[in-house]
Coordinates of C-alpha atoms in Angstrom, one line a residue:
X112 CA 170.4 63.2 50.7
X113 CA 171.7 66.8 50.8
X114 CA 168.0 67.9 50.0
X115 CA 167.1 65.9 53.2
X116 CA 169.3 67.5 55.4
X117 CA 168.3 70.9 54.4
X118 CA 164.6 70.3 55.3
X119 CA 165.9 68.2 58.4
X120 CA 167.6 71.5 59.3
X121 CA 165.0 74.0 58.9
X122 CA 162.9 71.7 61.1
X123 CA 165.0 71.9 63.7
X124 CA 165.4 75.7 63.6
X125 CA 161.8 76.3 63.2
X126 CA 161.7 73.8 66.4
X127 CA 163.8 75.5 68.0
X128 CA 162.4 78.8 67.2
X129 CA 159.2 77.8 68.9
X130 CA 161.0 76.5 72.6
X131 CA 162.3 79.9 72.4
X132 CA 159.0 81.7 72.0
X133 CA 157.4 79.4 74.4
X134 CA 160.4 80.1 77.3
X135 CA 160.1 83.7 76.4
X136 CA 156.0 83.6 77.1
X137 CA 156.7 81.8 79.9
X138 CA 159.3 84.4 81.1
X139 CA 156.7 87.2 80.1
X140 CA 153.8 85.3 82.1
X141 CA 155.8 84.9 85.5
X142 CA 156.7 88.5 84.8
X143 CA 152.9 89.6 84.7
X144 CA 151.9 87.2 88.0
X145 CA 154.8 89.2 89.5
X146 CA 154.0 92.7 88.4
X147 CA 151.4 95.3 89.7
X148 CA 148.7 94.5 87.5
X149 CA 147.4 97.9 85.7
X150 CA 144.0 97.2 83.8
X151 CA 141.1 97.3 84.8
X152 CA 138.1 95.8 82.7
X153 CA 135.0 96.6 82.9
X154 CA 131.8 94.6 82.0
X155 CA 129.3 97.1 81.1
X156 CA 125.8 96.6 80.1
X157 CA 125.2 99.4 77.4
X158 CA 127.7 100.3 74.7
X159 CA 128.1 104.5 74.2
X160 CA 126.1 105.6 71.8
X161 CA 128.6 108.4 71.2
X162 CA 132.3 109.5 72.7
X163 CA 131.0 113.4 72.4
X164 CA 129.1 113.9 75.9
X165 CA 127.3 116.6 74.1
X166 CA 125.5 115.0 71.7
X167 CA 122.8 113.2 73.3
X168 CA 122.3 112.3 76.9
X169 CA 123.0 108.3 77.4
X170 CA 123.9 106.5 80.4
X171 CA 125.9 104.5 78.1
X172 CA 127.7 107.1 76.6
X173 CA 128.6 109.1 79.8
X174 CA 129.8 105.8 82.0
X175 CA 132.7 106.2 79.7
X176 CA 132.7 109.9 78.8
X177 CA 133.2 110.9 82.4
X178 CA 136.3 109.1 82.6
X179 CA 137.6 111.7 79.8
X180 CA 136.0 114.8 80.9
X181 CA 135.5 117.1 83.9
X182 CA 133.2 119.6 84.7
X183 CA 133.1 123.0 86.4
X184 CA 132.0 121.5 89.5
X185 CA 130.9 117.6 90.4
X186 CA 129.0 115.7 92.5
X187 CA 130.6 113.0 95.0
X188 CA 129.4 109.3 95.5
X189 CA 126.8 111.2 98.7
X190 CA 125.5 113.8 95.8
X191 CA 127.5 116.8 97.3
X192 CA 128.7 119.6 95.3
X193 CA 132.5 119.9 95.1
X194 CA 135.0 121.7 93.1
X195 CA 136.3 120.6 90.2
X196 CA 137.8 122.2 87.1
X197 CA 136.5 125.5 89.2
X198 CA 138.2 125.8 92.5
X199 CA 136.0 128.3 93.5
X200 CA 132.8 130.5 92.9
X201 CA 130.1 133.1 94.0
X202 CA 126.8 134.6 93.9
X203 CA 127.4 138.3 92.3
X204 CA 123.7 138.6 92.2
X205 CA 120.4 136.4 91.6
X206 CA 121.4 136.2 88.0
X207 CA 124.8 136.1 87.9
X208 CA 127.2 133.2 89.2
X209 CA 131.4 134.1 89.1
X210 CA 133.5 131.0 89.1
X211 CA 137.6 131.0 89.6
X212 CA 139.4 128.0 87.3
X213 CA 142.0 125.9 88.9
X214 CA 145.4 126.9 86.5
X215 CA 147.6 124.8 84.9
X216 CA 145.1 122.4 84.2
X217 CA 145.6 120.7 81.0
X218 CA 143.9 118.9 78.5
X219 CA 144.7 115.8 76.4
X220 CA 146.5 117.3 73.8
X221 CA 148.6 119.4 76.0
X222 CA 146.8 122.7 75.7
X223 CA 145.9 124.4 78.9
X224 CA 142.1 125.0 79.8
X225 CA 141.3 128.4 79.7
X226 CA 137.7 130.5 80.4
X227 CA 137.5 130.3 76.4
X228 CA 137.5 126.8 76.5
X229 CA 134.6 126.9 78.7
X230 CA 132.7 129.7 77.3
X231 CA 133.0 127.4 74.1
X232 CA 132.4 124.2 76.1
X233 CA 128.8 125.7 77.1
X234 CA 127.9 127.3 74.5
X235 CA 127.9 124.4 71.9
X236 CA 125.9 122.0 75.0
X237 CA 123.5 124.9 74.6
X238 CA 123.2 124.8 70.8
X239 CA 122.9 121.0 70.8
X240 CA 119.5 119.8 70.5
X241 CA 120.1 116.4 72.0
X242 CA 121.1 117.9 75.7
X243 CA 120.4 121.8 75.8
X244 CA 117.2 121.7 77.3
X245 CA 119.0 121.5 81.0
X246 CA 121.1 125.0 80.0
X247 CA 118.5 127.3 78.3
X248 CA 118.5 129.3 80.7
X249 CA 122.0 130.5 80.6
X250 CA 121.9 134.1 78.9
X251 CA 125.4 135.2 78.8
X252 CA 128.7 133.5 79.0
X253 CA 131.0 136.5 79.7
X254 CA 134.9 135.9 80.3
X255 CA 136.5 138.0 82.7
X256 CA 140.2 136.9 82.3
X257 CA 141.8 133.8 81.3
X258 CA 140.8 132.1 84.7
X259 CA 137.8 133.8 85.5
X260 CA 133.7 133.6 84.0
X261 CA 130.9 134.6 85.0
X262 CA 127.2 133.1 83.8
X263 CA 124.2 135.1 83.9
X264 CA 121.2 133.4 83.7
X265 CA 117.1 134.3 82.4
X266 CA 116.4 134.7 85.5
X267 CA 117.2 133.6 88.6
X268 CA 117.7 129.7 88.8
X269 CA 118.6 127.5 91.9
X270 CA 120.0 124.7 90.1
X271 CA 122.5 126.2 88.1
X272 CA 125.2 124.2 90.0
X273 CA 123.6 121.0 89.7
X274 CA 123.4 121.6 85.5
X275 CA 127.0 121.7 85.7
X276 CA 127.8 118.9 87.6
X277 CA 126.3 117.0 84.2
X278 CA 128.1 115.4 81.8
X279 CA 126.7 117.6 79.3
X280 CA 128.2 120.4 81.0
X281 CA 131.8 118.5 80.1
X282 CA 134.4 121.2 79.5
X283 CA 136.1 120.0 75.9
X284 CA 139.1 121.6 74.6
X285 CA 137.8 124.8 71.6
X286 CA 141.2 123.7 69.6
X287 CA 140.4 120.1 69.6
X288 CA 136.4 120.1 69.1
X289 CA 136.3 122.1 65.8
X290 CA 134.7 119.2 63.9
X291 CA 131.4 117.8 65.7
X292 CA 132.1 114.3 63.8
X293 CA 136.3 114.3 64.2
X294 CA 135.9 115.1 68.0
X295 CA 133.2 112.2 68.3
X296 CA 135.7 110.1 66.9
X297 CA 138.8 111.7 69.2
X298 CA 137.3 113.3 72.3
X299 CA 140.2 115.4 74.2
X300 CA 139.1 116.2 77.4
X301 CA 140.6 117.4 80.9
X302 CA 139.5 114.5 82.8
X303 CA 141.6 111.7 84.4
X304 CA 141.8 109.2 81.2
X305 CA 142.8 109.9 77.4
X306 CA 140.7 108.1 74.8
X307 CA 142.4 105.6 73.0
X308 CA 140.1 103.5 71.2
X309 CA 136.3 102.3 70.5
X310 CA 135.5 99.3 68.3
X311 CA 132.4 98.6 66.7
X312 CA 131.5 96.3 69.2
X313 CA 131.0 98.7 71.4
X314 CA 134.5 97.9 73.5
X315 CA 136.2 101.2 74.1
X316 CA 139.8 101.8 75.8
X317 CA 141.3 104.6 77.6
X318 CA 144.4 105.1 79.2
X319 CA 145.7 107.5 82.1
X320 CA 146.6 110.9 81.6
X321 CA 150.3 111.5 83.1
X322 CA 149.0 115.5 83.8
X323 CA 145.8 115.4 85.6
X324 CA 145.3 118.1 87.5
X325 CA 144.4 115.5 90.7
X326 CA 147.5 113.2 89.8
X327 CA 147.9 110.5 87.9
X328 CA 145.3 107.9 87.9
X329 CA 146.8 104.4 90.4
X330 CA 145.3 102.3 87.1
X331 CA 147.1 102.7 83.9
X332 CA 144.5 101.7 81.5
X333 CA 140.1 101.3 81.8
X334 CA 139.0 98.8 79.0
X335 CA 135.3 98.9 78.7
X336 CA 133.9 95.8 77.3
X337 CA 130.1 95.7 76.5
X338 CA 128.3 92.5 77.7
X339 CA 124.5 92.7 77.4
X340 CA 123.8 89.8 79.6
X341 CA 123.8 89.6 83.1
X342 CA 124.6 86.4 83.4
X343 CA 127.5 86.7 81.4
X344 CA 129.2 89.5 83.3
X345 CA 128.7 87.5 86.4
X346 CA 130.8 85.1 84.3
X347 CA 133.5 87.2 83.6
X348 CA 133.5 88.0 87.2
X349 CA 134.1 84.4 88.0
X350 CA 136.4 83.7 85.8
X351 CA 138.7 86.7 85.8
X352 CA 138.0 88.3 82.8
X353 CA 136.2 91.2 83.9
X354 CA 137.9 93.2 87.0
X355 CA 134.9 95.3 87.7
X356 CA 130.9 94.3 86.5
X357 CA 128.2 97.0 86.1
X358 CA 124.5 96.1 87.1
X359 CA 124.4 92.4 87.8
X360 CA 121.4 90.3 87.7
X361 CA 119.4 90.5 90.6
X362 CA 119.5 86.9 91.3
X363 CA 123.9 86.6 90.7
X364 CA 124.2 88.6 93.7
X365 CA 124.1 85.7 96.6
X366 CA 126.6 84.2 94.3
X367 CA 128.8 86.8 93.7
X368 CA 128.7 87.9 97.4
X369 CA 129.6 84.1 98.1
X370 CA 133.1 83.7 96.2
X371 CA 135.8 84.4 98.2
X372 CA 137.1 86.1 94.8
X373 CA 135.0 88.7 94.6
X374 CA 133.1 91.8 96.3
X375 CA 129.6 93.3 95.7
X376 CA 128.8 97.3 95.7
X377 CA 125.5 98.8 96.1
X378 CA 123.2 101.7 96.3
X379 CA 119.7 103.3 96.1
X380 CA 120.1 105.6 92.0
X381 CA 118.0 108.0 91.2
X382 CA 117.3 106.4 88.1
X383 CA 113.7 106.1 87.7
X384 CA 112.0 103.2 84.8
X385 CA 109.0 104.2 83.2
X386 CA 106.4 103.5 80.6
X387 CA 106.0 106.6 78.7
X388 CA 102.8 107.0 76.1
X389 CA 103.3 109.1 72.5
X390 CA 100.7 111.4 73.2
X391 CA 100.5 112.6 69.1
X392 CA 99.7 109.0 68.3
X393 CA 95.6 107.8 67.8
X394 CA 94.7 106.0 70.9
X395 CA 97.4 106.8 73.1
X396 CA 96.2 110.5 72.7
X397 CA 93.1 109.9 74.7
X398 CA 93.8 109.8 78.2
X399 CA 91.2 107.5 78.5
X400 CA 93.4 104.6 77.3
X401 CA 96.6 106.1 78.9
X402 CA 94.7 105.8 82.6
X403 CA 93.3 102.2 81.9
X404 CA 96.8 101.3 80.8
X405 CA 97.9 102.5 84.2
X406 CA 95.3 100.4 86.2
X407 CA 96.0 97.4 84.1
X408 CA 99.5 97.4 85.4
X409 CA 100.7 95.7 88.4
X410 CA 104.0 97.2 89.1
X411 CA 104.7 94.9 92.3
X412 CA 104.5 92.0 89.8
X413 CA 106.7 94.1 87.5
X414 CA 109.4 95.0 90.6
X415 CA 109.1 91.3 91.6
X416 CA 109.7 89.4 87.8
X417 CA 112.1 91.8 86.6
X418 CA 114.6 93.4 89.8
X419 CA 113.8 90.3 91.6
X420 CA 111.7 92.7 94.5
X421 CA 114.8 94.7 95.1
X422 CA 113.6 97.7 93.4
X423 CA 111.7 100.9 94.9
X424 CA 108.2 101.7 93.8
X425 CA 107.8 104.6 92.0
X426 CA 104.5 105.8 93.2
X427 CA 103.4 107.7 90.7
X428 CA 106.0 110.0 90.8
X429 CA 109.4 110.3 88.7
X430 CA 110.6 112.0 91.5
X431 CA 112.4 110.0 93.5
X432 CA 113.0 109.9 97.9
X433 CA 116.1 110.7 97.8
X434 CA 115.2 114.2 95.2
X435 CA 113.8 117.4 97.2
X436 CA 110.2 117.7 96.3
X437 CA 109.2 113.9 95.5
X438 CA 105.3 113.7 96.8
X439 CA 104.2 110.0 96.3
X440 CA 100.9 109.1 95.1
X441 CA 99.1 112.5 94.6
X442 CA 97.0 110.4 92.1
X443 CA 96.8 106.3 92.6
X444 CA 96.0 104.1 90.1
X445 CA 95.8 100.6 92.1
X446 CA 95.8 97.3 90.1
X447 CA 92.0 96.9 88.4
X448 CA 91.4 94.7 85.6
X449 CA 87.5 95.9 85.4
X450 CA 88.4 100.0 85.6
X451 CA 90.5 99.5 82.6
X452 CA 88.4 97.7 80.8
X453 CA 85.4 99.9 81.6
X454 CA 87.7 103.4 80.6
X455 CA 89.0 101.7 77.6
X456 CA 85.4 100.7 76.3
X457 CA 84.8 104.6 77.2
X458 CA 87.2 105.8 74.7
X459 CA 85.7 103.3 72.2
X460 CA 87.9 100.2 72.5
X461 CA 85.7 97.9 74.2
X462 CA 88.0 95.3 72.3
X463 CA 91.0 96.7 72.6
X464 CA 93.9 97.3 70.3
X465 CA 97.4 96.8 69.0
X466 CA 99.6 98.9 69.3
X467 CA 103.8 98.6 69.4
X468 CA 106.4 99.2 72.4
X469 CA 109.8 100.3 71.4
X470 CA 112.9 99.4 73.8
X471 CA 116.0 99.4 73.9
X472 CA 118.6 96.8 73.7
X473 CA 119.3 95.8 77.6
X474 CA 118.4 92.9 79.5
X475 CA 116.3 94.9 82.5
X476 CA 113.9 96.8 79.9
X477 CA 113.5 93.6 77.4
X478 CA 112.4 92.4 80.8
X479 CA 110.1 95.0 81.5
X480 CA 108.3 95.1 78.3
X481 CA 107.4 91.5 78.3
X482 CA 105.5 91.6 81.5
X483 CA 103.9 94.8 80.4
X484 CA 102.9 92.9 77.5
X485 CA 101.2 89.9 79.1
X486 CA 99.7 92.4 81.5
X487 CA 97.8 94.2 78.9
X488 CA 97.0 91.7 76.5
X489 CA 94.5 90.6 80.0
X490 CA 92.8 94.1 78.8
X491 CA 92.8 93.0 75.1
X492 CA 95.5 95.6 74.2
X493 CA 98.1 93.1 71.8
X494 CA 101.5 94.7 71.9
X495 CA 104.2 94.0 69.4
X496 CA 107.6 94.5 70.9
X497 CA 110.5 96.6 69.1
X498 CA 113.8 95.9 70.2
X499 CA 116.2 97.7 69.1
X500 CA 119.9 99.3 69.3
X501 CA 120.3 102.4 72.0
X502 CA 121.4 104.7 69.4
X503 CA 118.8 103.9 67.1
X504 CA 115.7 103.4 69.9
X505 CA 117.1 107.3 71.3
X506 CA 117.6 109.2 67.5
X507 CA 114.0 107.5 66.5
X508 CA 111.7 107.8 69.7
X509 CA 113.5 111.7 70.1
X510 CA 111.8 112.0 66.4
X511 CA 108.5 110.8 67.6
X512 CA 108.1 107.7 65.3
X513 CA 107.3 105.8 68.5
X514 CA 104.2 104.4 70.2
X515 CA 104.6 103.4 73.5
X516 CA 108.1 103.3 74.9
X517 CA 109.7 101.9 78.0
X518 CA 112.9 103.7 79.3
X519 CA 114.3 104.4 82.0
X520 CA 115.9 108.8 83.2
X521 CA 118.5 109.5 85.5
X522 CA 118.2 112.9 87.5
X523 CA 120.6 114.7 89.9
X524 CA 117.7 117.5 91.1
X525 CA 113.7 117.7 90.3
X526 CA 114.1 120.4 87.8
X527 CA 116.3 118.7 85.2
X528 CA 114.2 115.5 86.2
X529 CA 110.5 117.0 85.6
X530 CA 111.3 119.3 82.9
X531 CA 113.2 116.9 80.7
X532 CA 110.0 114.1 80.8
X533 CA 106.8 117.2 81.1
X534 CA 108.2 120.6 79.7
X535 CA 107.7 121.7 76.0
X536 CA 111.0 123.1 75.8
X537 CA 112.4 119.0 76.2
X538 CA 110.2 117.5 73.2
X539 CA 112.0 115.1 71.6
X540 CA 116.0 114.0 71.7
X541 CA 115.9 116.2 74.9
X542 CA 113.8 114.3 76.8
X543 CA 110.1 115.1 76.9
X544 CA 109.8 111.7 74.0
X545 CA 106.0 111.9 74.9
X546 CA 105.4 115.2 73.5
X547 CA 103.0 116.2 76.3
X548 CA 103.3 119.5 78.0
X549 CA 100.8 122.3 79.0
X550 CA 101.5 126.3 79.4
X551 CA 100.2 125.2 83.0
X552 CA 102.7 123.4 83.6
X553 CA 105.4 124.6 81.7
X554 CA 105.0 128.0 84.3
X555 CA 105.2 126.4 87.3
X556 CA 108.5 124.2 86.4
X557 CA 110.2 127.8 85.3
X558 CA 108.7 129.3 88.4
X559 CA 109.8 126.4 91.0
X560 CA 113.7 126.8 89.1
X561 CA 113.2 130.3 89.8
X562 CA 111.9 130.7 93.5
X563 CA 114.5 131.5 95.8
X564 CA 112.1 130.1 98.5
X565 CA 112.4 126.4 99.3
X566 CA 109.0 126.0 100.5
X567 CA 107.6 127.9 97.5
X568 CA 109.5 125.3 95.1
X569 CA 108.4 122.2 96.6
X570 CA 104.7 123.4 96.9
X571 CA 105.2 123.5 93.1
X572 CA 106.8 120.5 92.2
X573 CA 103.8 119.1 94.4
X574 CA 101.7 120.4 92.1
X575 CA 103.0 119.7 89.4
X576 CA 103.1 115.7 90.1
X577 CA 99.7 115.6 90.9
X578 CA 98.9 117.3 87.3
X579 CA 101.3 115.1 85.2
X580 CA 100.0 112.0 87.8
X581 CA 96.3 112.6 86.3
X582 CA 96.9 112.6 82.5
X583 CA 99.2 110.2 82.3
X584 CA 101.6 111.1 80.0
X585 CA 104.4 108.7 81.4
X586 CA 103.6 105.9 84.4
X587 CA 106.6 105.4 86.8
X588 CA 107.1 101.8 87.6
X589 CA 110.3 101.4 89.4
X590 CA 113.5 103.2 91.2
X591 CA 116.4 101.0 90.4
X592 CA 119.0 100.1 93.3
X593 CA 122.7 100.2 91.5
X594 CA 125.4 97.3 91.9
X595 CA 128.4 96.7 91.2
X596 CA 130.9 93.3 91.4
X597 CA 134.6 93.4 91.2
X598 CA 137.2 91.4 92.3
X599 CA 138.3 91.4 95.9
X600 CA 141.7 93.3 95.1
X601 CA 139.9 96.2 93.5
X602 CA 140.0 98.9 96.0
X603 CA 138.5 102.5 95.9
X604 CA 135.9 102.0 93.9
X605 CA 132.0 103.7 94.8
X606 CA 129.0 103.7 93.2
X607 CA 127.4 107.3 92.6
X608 CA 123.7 106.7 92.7
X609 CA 123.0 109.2 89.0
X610 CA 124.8 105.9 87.5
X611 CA 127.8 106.7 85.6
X612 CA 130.7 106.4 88.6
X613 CA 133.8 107.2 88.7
X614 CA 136.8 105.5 88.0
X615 CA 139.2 107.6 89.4
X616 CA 140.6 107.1 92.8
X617 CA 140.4 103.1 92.1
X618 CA 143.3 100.6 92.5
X619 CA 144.6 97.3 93.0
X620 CA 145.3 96.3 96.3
X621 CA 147.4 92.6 97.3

């Protein structure tokens, strides 16, 4: 009897134990409803590939990493220059740029930026083979005091700024980066949010740093969630999960713009898709075959399956409008079924043949290369799609293991965009991943970066597109137009049309 009690008793504690919890949740819960809510999730379609911005250049990796970093200068939502860990700067001569840092700034770990950190900063983006190519031209990092540098360039070059409104150009603390592999894995930075954490999922979180040099962030913590599908961040949308969804499908707009719930963002990029050819592999070295691949192509019925006809035609050009120097359609190659046939039998394939197109793991390219594929198999060329991993698809297409490849590149100016996909210095993880490139060609980029004369600069980007636009080494298909959805209390938020946006100035409204 006594044992019965005793059991009856810790029954009724245990009980009694859980009506507490459950009041206590319940006290917790009304709490939340009744508190400023200070996370914001984010549904994003690409995990990073790394949490060092200068390892390698990926829109994945930087959507996060430029939450955690600043740069010398920026660029705003409307692509204007603006300060930014330099307050100010000058022109000492056509080589040599002077820029004033801001004081007091301060990093992560509590040390206070200073010219060494920058001079460091730059120098190890310029020894990193993954995103130099955009800052060999940079001869001299010189420090003139602890808040004063100066850079001195090859020769003169009009885009300096522009390189270092990148996220490559992210300004890392010397003391904390010392270890390439311990700084990927804890990335101190100056920037508005500290890193926290990043799962193997891809799911990274970041909180707000207490001493930016801009204030305090309004939202307390950014949790990055990677969802692959569309459809299903459109979901979390609905449903609450996700405050804030990058890149919805094409055809969930209507819907989201339709709840009452929720808001849509959006914005021509400057993000340009493309088909790109490995011009060191048989077959796709003859451009022969590279032309006939481009007439077999019908890009409107690429724009139309895949971005639902919202997209802008490329035109030939990976230049896009909105870029200074884009000249559309210096060379056309219009939809023909019998040219390609006829150039492909020229080169010796009158029967076609296989070949494999590597892609990386997101929705819009997975898309892209299986209309590609039925549109070439009409021209007997029987393509065997590689899906595969971002980190993976970038490290093995930057070694040239590829065939054809479909990708998409993100420029800011037509130098870093034209020399990273046709200059010899880009071969590889830097860019250039079809390993074409002439001495021609290769001048008159360094002579356009050069030119202190507008007219002179665009006359050779002009030149230049109609070059690359005749052998083929890439075929644009498509500018993307950027959108975001978020629920209707998230306030402040803009898209910036190079794709990686920032989070800071965003906030919860009632």
């Amino acid at each position: 009897m006594g044992r019965k009690m005793s059991v009856l008793l810790i029954v009724l504690i245990l009980f009694g134990s859980v009506l507490a919890g459950c009041s206590s949740q319940a006290g917790n819960g009304a709490k939340d409803t009744n508190s400023t809510k200070d996370t914001l999730t984010i549904g994003v379609p690409d995990a990073p590939v790394y949490m060092d911005p200068q390892i390698q250049a990926a829109v994945g990796t930087y959507r996060i990493t430029t939450q955690i970093f600043d740069r010398l200068v920026s660029l705003d939502n409307n692509m204007k220059i603006v300060p930014s860990l330099a307050e100010s700067w000058e022109v000492e001569n056509e080589t040599t740029t002077v820029f004033h840092l801001r004081k007091g700034v301060k990093f992560h770990n509590g040390e206070e930026m200073k010219a060494e950190d920058v001079k460091y900063s730059l120098e190890r983006t310029i020894a990193s083979p993954g995103v130099n190519y955009n800052y060999l031209i940079i001869k001299d990092i010189i420090i003139v005091d602890d808040y004063t540098i100066k850079l001195v360039t090859k020769q003169p070059f009009n885009a300096l700024l522009y390189r270092l409104t990148l996220d490559a150009a992210a300004i890392v603390s010397k003391k904390a980066a010392t270890s390439d592999k311990d700084f990927n894995k804890h990335p101190i930075g100056a920037g508005p949010y500290k890193f926290v954490s990043w799962d193997l999922g891809g799911d990274v979180v970041l909180e707000a740093f207490p001493d930016y040099y801009k204030g305090e962030p309004k939202i307390k913590k950014l949790i990055f969630k990677h969802i692959p599908e569309a459809i299903n961040r459109s979901i979390g949308l609905e449903t609450g999960e996700i405050d804030l969804a990058y890149d919805l499908a094409i055809t969930d707009l209507d819907k989201v713009k339709n709840n009452k719930n929720l808001k849509v963002e959006e914005v021509t990029s400057t993000t340009v898709n493309y088909l790109g050819f490995n011009t060191k592999k048989p077959n796709l070295d003859d451009v022969r075959v590279r032309k006939a691949i481009a007439y077999a192509l019908n890009t409107k019925d690429i724009i139309d399956i895949v971005f639902n006809g919202t997209a802008t035609p490329a035109h030939n050009t990976m230049l896009p409008p909105n870029l200074s120097g884009s000249v559309p359609d210096t060379v056309k190659y219009d939809y023909n079924l019998d040219k390609a046939k006829s150039l492909l039998a020229e080169a010796g394939h009158p029967n076609g043949f296989k070949t494999t197109l590597w892609v990386p793991d997101t929705q819009v390219l997975k898309s892209a290369a299986e209309v590609v594929q039925g549109q070439l198999s009409k021209i007997g060329i029987d393509v065997e799609i590689k899906l595969m991993q971002s980190g993976t698809f970038y490290s093995s297409t930057g070694k040239g293991e590829h065939d054809l490849f479909f990708m998409t590149k993100t420029s800011i100016d037509p130098d870093s965009m034209l020399r990273a996909i046709y200059h010899s210095e880009a071969f590889g993880l830097s860019g250039n991943r079809s390993f074409w490139a002439t001495k021609e060609v290769d001048a008159m980029l360094d002579k356009a970066s050069e030119t202190t004369d507008p007219d002179e600069a665009k006359q050779l980007y002009a030149d230049v597109q109609k070059i690359v636009a005749d052998q083929v080494p890439v075929i644009p298909i498509a500018i993307e137009h950027l959108n975001a959805g978020m629920q209707s209390k998230v306030n402040g938020f803009g898209l910036y049309p190079g794709k990686t946006h920032y989070i800071y100035g965003t906030y919860f409204g009632k």
